[in-house]
Amino acid sequence: MNTRYWEEEIETMSREELKELQLQRLRKTISIAANAPYYKEVFAKHGITADSIRSLEDIRQIPFTTKADMRAHYPFGLVAGDMKNDGVRIHSSSGTTGNPTVIVHSQHDLDSWANLVARCLYMVGIRKTDVFQNSSGYGMFTGGLGFQYGAERLGALTVPAAAGNSKRQIKFINDFKTTALHAIPSYAIRLAEVFQEEGMDPAGTTLKTLVIGAEPHTDEQRKKIERMLGVKAYNSFGMTEMNGPGVAFECTEQNGMHFWEDCYYVEIIDPETGEPVPEGEIGELVLTTLDRDMMPLIRYRTRDLTRILPGKCPCGRTHLRIDRIKGRSDDMFIIKGVNIFPMQVEKILVQFPELGSNYLITLETVNNQDEMVVEVELSDLSTDNYIELERIRKEITRQLKDEILVTPKLKLVKKGSLPQSEGKAVRVKDLSLIHISEPTRLALI
């Protein structure tokens, strides 16, 4: 038995076989989706049938599906299956503004999803002999049940610790001899800080593998997490609309995330034109489900920015790899004519040991001028020497200007003075739109 792969035949099949499988599943997906009120209307308008899809490239005949489409047809306008007889679970996005996006699953869909998560965990070395602790929120958030069922499918002993309560998380790690942990990046760093506050060394625990995802992060932040917790940290990509976790995952090479192409068709497009970009160029990720019966999604615009990595992976898996998510096209802000992503700021901040992990970017208008204020907490090791702090502040400001081409106002603040979040970290606060009447000067895209 080969112990490198969860499903060797699927994970290592030739590109030609993989494309043939994708075409078969795409045509089946079109047939199923045609039963959904939303897609029935779209297909009729554009003359789309399963028979009209003769190659994978023919998918471009179909219009994109957007979050706005899902919200406009809330809650069940995109459901294609028999919900009364075959629907077994509903998940949804947070829906902080307007209707949430809702996904309905059949038992087949949940089984396929659990298997994909198990495939991901197995790929990074997690086995049935491991103890897997999940610090994701449960309930409607997919990171909880998604990893729970995937780890159980793998056969690992699972600890559904849920989000927050860092001291309890650490107690579980110590008492249950946890070997693998799932956490969002910002919380992983917070957990490492609580270890320090409690006078404990995480490297002295049984913890060896960390799975991180759910919020964009830099490779520098990943390396910082690995140093602080004494683990190997693997990047994960998933989203509610595509099931949740398990869509793409790093292997032990830690060089891009393998996208499971037996279950998803991947396109990278220019966010402005909607046209495909050349392989290797950054664009917006567009996804189509290929193994979902109750509620397939076709050409869903994720707004996540990434690129396909060229070349073969030494691990032997043939499924394409995408680069880490660079940010979201709708997270980008424009200030003084420059496009800026929060991750560009983070990339600089994590390089300074004098700084903590928490930061906040505030956009505001002062005297009719757009200003960008970056507040970042100092670490426990920071100096009280004003001259030294001023030197650090100037150096960080210089490096930020070199990276984003705009000079921000940088404020070094005491540790613990910025809001802490147990969910996804809030990195940008926009006050400028409240004060200005010309949205073209500063636009959130």
Coordinates of C-alpha atoms in Angstrom, one line a residue:
M1 CA 0.0 0.0 0.0
N2 CA 1.3 3.5 -1.0
T3 CA 1.2 5.7 2.1
R4 CA 1.8 9.0 0.3
Y5 CA -1.7 9.3 -1.2
W6 CA -5.2 9.1 0.2
E7 CA -6.5 8.2 -3.3
E8 CA -3.5 7.6 -5.5
E9 CA -5.4 6.9 -8.7
I10 CA -7.2 10.2 -8.6
E11 CA -4.4 12.3 -7.2
T12 CA -1.8 11.1 -9.8
M13 CA -3.9 10.6 -12.9
S14 CA -2.6 12.1 -16.1
R15 CA -3.6 15.5 -17.2
E16 CA -5.5 14.0 -20.2
E17 CA -7.4 11.6 -18.0
L18 CA -8.2 14.4 -15.5
K19 CA -9.5 16.7 -18.3
E20 CA -11.7 13.9 -19.6
L21 CA -13.1 13.3 -16.2
Q22 CA -13.8 17.0 -15.8
L23 CA -15.7 17.2 -19.1
Q24 CA -17.9 14.2 -18.1
R25 CA -18.6 15.8 -14.7
L26 CA -19.2 19.2 -16.1
R27 CA -21.8 18.0 -18.5
K28 CA -23.5 16.1 -15.7
T29 CA -23.3 19.3 -13.6
I30 CA -25.0 21.3 -16.3
S31 CA -27.8 18.7 -16.5
I32 CA -28.4 18.9 -12.8
A33 CA -28.1 22.7 -12.5
A34 CA -30.8 23.1 -15.2
N35 CA -33.3 22.1 -12.6
A36 CA -32.5 25.2 -10.4
P37 CA -34.9 28.1 -11.0
Y38 CA -31.9 30.5 -11.5
Y39 CA -29.9 28.3 -13.9
K40 CA -33.0 27.2 -15.8
E41 CA -33.6 30.9 -16.7
V42 CA -29.9 31.5 -17.5
F43 CA -29.5 28.4 -19.6
A44 CA -32.7 29.2 -21.6
K45 CA -31.5 32.7 -22.3
H46 CA -28.1 31.6 -23.6
G47 CA -29.1 28.3 -25.2
I48 CA -27.1 26.2 -22.8
T49 CA -27.6 22.4 -22.5
A50 CA -25.3 19.6 -21.5
D51 CA -25.0 18.7 -25.2
S52 CA -23.8 22.2 -26.1
I53 CA -20.7 21.6 -23.9
R54 CA -18.4 19.6 -26.1
S55 CA -15.1 20.8 -24.5
L56 CA -14.0 22.3 -21.3
E57 CA -13.5 25.7 -23.1
D58 CA -17.2 25.7 -23.9
I59 CA -17.9 26.6 -20.3
R60 CA -17.2 30.2 -21.4
Q61 CA -20.6 30.2 -23.1
I62 CA -22.1 30.3 -19.6
P63 CA -22.3 33.7 -17.7
F64 CA -20.6 34.1 -14.4
T65 CA -22.5 33.4 -11.2
T66 CA -21.9 36.1 -8.5
K67 CA -22.6 36.5 -4.8
A68 CA -25.1 39.1 -5.8
D69 CA -27.0 36.5 -7.9
M70 CA -27.1 34.2 -4.9
R71 CA -28.4 36.9 -2.6
A72 CA -31.0 38.0 -5.2
H73 CA -32.3 34.4 -5.3
Y74 CA -32.1 33.8 -1.6
P75 CA -32.6 31.4 -0.1
F76 CA -33.2 28.4 -2.5
G77 CA -33.3 29.8 -6.0
L78 CA -30.1 28.0 -7.0
V79 CA -31.1 24.6 -5.5
A80 CA -31.3 22.0 -8.2
G81 CA -32.0 18.8 -6.2
D82 CA -35.0 17.5 -4.4
M83 CA -34.6 19.5 -1.2
K84 CA -37.5 17.9 0.7
N85 CA -36.3 14.3 0.2
D86 CA -32.5 14.7 -0.3
G87 CA -31.5 17.9 1.5
V88 CA -29.7 17.1 4.7
R89 CA -27.8 20.3 5.7
I90 CA -27.7 24.0 5.1
H91 CA -24.6 26.2 5.5
S92 CA -24.4 29.9 4.9
S93 CA -22.0 32.8 4.9
S94 CA -22.0 35.3 7.7
G95 CA -24.3 37.7 5.8
T96 CA -23.3 40.8 7.8
T97 CA -24.8 43.0 5.1
G98 CA -28.0 41.9 3.2
N99 CA -28.9 38.2 2.7
P100 CA -26.3 35.6 3.3
T101 CA -25.3 33.2 0.6
V102 CA -26.9 29.8 1.3
I103 CA -25.6 26.3 0.3
V104 CA -27.8 23.2 0.6
H105 CA -26.1 19.8 0.7
S106 CA -27.3 16.2 0.0
Q107 CA -25.7 13.2 1.7
H108 CA -23.6 12.7 -1.5
D109 CA -22.4 16.2 -1.3
L110 CA -21.4 15.9 2.4
D111 CA -19.6 12.5 1.7
S112 CA -17.7 14.0 -1.2
W113 CA -16.7 17.1 0.9
A114 CA -15.6 15.0 3.9
N115 CA -13.5 12.8 1.6
L116 CA -11.8 15.9 0.1
V117 CA -10.9 17.2 3.5
A118 CA -9.5 13.8 4.5
R119 CA -7.5 13.8 1.3
C120 CA -6.0 17.2 2.3
L121 CA -5.2 16.2 5.8
Y122 CA -3.6 12.9 4.7
M123 CA -1.5 14.9 2.1
V124 CA 0.3 16.9 4.9
G125 CA 1.0 13.7 6.9
I126 CA -1.9 13.6 9.3
R127 CA -3.0 10.0 10.0
K128 CA -5.6 8.1 11.9
T129 CA -3.2 7.8 14.8
D130 CA -3.2 11.6 15.2
V131 CA -5.2 13.8 17.6
F132 CA -6.8 16.6 15.5
Q133 CA -8.0 19.7 17.4
N134 CA -10.3 22.1 15.5
S135 CA -10.4 25.7 16.8
S136 CA -12.9 26.9 14.1
G137 CA -16.4 28.1 14.9
Y138 CA -19.1 25.5 14.4
G139 CA -22.6 26.1 13.3
M140 CA -23.2 27.8 10.0
F141 CA -19.5 28.4 9.5
T142 CA -18.1 25.6 7.4
G143 CA -14.6 25.5 9.0
G144 CA -16.1 23.7 12.0
L145 CA -18.1 20.8 10.6
G146 CA -16.0 20.7 7.4
F147 CA -12.8 19.8 9.2
Q148 CA -14.7 17.8 11.8
Y149 CA -16.2 15.4 9.3
G150 CA -13.0 15.3 7.2
A151 CA -10.8 14.4 10.2
E152 CA -13.3 11.7 11.3
R153 CA -13.3 10.3 7.7
L154 CA -9.5 10.1 8.0
G155 CA -10.0 8.2 11.3
A156 CA -8.2 10.7 13.5
L157 CA -9.2 11.3 17.1
T158 CA -11.0 14.6 16.9
V159 CA -11.3 17.5 19.4
P160 CA -14.1 19.9 18.4
A161 CA -12.8 22.7 20.6
A162 CA -14.5 25.4 18.6
A163 CA -13.3 29.0 18.5
G164 CA -11.7 31.1 21.2
N165 CA -11.0 30.5 24.9
S166 CA -7.3 30.2 24.3
K167 CA -6.4 28.9 27.8
R168 CA -8.9 26.0 27.3
Q169 CA -7.4 25.4 23.8
I170 CA -3.9 25.1 25.4
K171 CA -5.3 22.8 28.2
F172 CA -6.8 20.5 25.5
I173 CA -3.5 20.5 23.6
N174 CA -1.6 19.4 26.7
D175 CA -4.1 17.0 28.2
F176 CA -5.3 15.3 25.0
K177 CA -1.8 15.2 23.5
T178 CA -3.0 17.1 20.4
T179 CA -0.7 16.5 17.4
A180 CA -2.6 18.5 14.7
L181 CA -4.4 21.8 15.0
H182 CA -6.6 23.9 12.7
A183 CA -6.7 27.6 13.2
I184 CA -7.0 30.8 11.2
P185 CA -3.6 32.6 11.0
S186 CA -4.4 35.5 13.2
Y187 CA -5.7 33.2 15.9
A188 CA -2.7 30.9 15.6
I189 CA -0.5 33.8 16.5
R190 CA -2.8 34.8 19.3
L191 CA -2.6 31.3 20.7
A192 CA 1.2 31.4 20.6
E193 CA 1.1 34.6 22.6
V194 CA -1.1 33.1 25.2
F195 CA 1.4 30.2 25.5
Q196 CA 4.0 32.8 26.3
E197 CA 1.8 34.6 28.7
E198 CA 1.2 31.4 30.6
G199 CA 4.9 30.7 30.7
M200 CA 4.7 27.7 28.5
D201 CA 6.7 26.7 25.4
P202 CA 4.5 25.3 22.6
A203 CA 7.5 23.5 21.2
G204 CA 7.4 21.3 24.4
T205 CA 3.9 20.0 23.5
T206 CA 3.0 17.1 21.1
L207 CA 1.8 19.6 18.5
K208 CA 3.5 19.1 15.2
T209 CA 1.1 20.1 12.4
L210 CA -0.9 23.2 11.9
V211 CA -3.5 23.8 9.2
I212 CA -4.2 27.5 8.5
G213 CA -6.6 29.2 6.2
A214 CA -9.9 31.2 6.0
E215 CA -8.1 34.6 5.8
P216 CA -5.3 35.8 3.4
H217 CA -1.8 35.7 4.9
T218 CA 1.7 36.1 3.7
D219 CA 4.4 33.5 3.6
E220 CA 6.3 35.6 6.2
Q221 CA 3.3 35.3 8.5
R222 CA 3.3 31.5 8.0
K223 CA 7.0 31.3 8.9
K224 CA 6.4 33.4 12.0
I225 CA 3.6 31.1 13.1
E226 CA 5.9 28.1 12.6
R227 CA 8.6 29.7 14.7
M228 CA 6.2 30.7 17.5
L229 CA 4.4 27.4 17.8
G230 CA 7.3 25.0 16.7
V231 CA 5.2 23.3 14.0
K232 CA 4.9 22.9 10.3
A233 CA 2.0 25.1 9.0
Y234 CA 0.2 24.2 5.8
N235 CA -2.0 26.6 3.8
S236 CA -5.6 25.8 3.1
F237 CA -8.1 27.3 0.8
G238 CA -11.9 26.9 0.9
M239 CA -15.1 28.9 0.9
T240 CA -18.7 28.3 1.8
E241 CA -19.9 28.5 -1.8
M242 CA -17.5 25.6 -2.8
N243 CA -18.4 23.5 0.4
G244 CA -15.9 25.1 2.7
P245 CA -12.4 23.7 3.6
G246 CA -10.9 21.1 1.4
V247 CA -11.0 22.9 -2.0
A248 CA -7.2 23.3 -2.3
F249 CA -4.4 22.5 0.1
E250 CA -0.6 22.6 0.3
C251 CA 1.3 19.3 0.2
T252 CA 4.5 18.8 2.2
E253 CA 6.5 20.8 -0.4
Q254 CA 4.7 23.9 0.8
N255 CA 4.9 25.4 -2.7
G256 CA 1.4 26.2 -3.8
M257 CA -2.0 24.6 -3.0
H258 CA -3.1 21.6 -5.0
F259 CA -6.6 22.3 -6.4
W260 CA -8.7 19.1 -6.5
E261 CA -9.7 19.2 -10.2
D262 CA -11.8 16.1 -10.0
C263 CA -14.3 18.2 -8.0
Y264 CA -13.7 21.7 -9.2
Y265 CA -13.0 23.4 -12.6
V266 CA -10.6 26.3 -12.2
E267 CA -10.4 29.5 -14.3
I268 CA -8.3 32.6 -13.6
I269 CA -9.7 35.7 -15.2
D270 CA -9.0 39.4 -15.6
P271 CA -11.4 40.9 -13.0
E272 CA -12.1 43.9 -15.3
T273 CA -12.7 42.1 -18.6
G274 CA -13.7 38.6 -17.5
E275 CA -11.3 37.1 -20.0
P276 CA -8.8 34.4 -19.1
V277 CA -5.3 35.5 -18.2
P278 CA -2.2 33.6 -19.3
E279 CA -1.0 30.8 -17.0
G280 CA 1.2 32.2 -14.3
E281 CA -0.4 35.6 -14.2
I282 CA -2.5 36.9 -11.3
G283 CA -6.2 37.2 -11.8
E284 CA -9.5 36.4 -10.1
L285 CA -10.3 32.8 -9.3
V286 CA -13.5 31.5 -10.9
L287 CA -14.8 28.0 -9.8
T288 CA -17.3 25.5 -11.0
T289 CA -18.4 22.5 -8.8
L290 CA -18.1 19.1 -10.5
D291 CA -19.3 16.7 -7.8
R292 CA -22.2 18.4 -6.1
D293 CA -25.8 17.2 -6.7
M294 CA -28.0 19.4 -4.5
M295 CA -26.7 22.9 -5.4
P296 CA -24.0 23.0 -8.1
L297 CA -22.5 26.4 -8.8
I298 CA -21.2 27.3 -12.3
R299 CA -18.4 29.8 -13.0
Y300 CA -18.7 31.4 -9.5
R301 CA -16.6 34.6 -9.2
T302 CA -14.8 34.2 -5.9
R303 CA -13.2 37.7 -5.9
D304 CA -10.0 35.9 -4.6
L305 CA -6.8 36.9 -6.5
T306 CA -4.2 34.2 -7.2
R307 CA -2.4 32.5 -10.1
I308 CA -1.8 29.0 -11.4
L309 CA 1.8 27.9 -10.7
P310 CA 3.5 26.4 -13.7
G311 CA 5.4 23.1 -13.6
K312 CA 5.0 19.8 -11.9
C313 CA 5.1 19.3 -8.1
P314 CA 7.8 16.9 -6.7
C315 CA 5.1 15.3 -4.6
G316 CA 3.8 13.5 -7.7
R317 CA 0.3 14.9 -7.6
T318 CA -0.9 16.1 -11.0
H319 CA -3.7 18.4 -9.9
L320 CA -2.8 22.1 -10.6
R321 CA -1.4 24.3 -7.9
I322 CA -2.4 27.8 -7.2
D323 CA -0.4 30.4 -5.4
R324 CA -1.4 31.6 -2.0
I325 CA -4.4 34.1 -2.1
K326 CA -3.0 37.6 -2.7
G327 CA -6.1 39.2 -1.4
R328 CA -9.6 39.9 -2.7
S329 CA -10.5 42.2 -5.6
D330 CA -13.1 43.7 -3.3
D331 CA -10.6 44.1 -0.5
M332 CA -8.4 46.3 -2.5
F333 CA -8.5 50.0 -1.8
I334 CA -7.3 52.9 -3.9
I335 CA -5.6 55.8 -2.2
K336 CA -3.9 58.7 -4.1
G337 CA -4.3 56.7 -7.2
V338 CA -2.5 53.6 -5.9
N339 CA -4.0 50.1 -5.6
I340 CA -3.2 48.7 -2.2
F341 CA -4.0 45.3 -0.5
P342 CA -3.8 44.9 3.3
M343 CA -1.4 41.9 2.8
Q344 CA 1.2 44.3 1.3
V345 CA 1.2 46.1 4.7
E346 CA 1.3 42.9 6.6
K347 CA 4.3 41.6 4.5
I348 CA 6.4 44.5 5.9
L349 CA 5.1 44.5 9.5
V350 CA 5.8 40.8 10.2
Q351 CA 9.5 41.4 9.5
F352 CA 10.0 43.5 12.6
P353 CA 10.4 41.5 15.9
E354 CA 9.6 44.7 17.8
L355 CA 6.0 44.5 16.6
G356 CA 3.1 42.3 17.7
S357 CA 0.7 40.5 15.4
N358 CA -2.3 42.9 15.6
Y359 CA -2.6 45.8 13.3
L360 CA -5.3 48.1 11.8
I361 CA -5.4 50.2 8.7
T362 CA -7.7 53.2 8.9
L363 CA -8.6 55.2 5.8
E364 CA -9.7 58.8 6.5
T365 CA -10.0 62.2 4.9
V366 CA -8.2 65.1 6.5
N367 CA -8.4 68.6 5.0
N368 CA -9.8 67.0 1.8
Q369 CA -6.8 64.8 1.5
D370 CA -6.9 61.0 1.7
E371 CA -4.9 59.6 4.5
M372 CA -3.9 56.1 5.4
V373 CA -3.1 55.4 9.1
V374 CA -1.5 52.1 10.2
E375 CA -1.7 51.3 13.9
V376 CA 0.4 48.3 15.0
E377 CA 0.9 46.9 18.4
L378 CA 4.3 46.6 19.9
S379 CA 5.5 43.2 21.2
D380 CA 6.3 42.5 24.8
L381 CA 10.0 42.7 23.9
S382 CA 9.7 46.3 22.6
T383 CA 11.8 49.0 24.1
D384 CA 10.5 52.0 26.1
N385 CA 13.3 54.1 24.7
Y386 CA 11.6 56.9 22.6
I387 CA 14.6 57.4 20.4
E388 CA 14.7 53.7 19.5
L389 CA 11.0 53.6 18.9
E390 CA 11.2 56.6 16.6
R391 CA 14.0 54.9 14.7
I392 CA 11.9 51.8 14.3
R393 CA 8.9 53.8 13.2
K394 CA 10.8 55.6 10.5
E395 CA 12.3 52.4 9.2
I396 CA 8.9 50.7 9.0
T397 CA 7.4 53.8 7.3
R398 CA 10.2 53.8 4.8
Q399 CA 9.7 50.1 3.9
L400 CA 5.9 50.6 3.7
K401 CA 6.4 53.4 1.3
D402 CA 8.7 51.3 -0.9
E403 CA 6.1 48.5 -0.9
I404 CA 2.9 50.4 -1.5
L405 CA 4.2 53.7 -3.0
V406 CA 2.2 55.7 -0.5
T407 CA 3.6 57.1 2.8
P408 CA 1.2 56.1 5.6
K409 CA 1.0 57.6 9.1
L410 CA 2.4 54.9 11.3
K411 CA 1.4 54.6 15.0
L412 CA 3.1 52.2 17.4
V413 CA 0.6 51.4 20.1
K414 CA 0.8 49.3 23.3
K415 CA 0.1 45.6 23.1
G416 CA -3.6 44.8 23.6
S417 CA -4.8 48.3 22.7
L418 CA -6.3 47.2 19.3
P419 CA -9.5 45.2 19.1
Q420 CA -9.0 41.4 19.2
S421 CA -11.2 39.1 17.1
E422 CA -11.7 35.4 17.6
G423 CA -13.0 35.2 14.0
K424 CA -11.4 36.6 10.9
A425 CA -9.3 39.6 11.8
V426 CA -10.6 43.0 10.8
R427 CA -7.7 44.8 9.1
V428 CA -9.2 47.8 7.4
K429 CA -11.5 50.5 8.8
D430 CA -12.8 53.0 6.2
L431 CA -13.9 56.3 7.6
S432 CA -13.1 58.3 4.5
L433 CA -16.4 57.6 2.6
I434 CA -18.3 59.1 5.4
H435 CA -16.7 62.5 4.8
I436 CA -16.1 62.8 1.1
S437 CA -18.6 63.3 -1.8
E438 CA -16.3 62.2 -4.6
P439 CA -16.1 58.4 -4.4
T440 CA -13.7 58.4 -7.3
R441 CA -11.0 59.8 -5.1
L442 CA -11.0 56.8 -2.8
A443 CA -12.9 53.7 -3.9
L444 CA -13.3 50.3 -2.3
I445 CA -13.6 47.8 -5.1

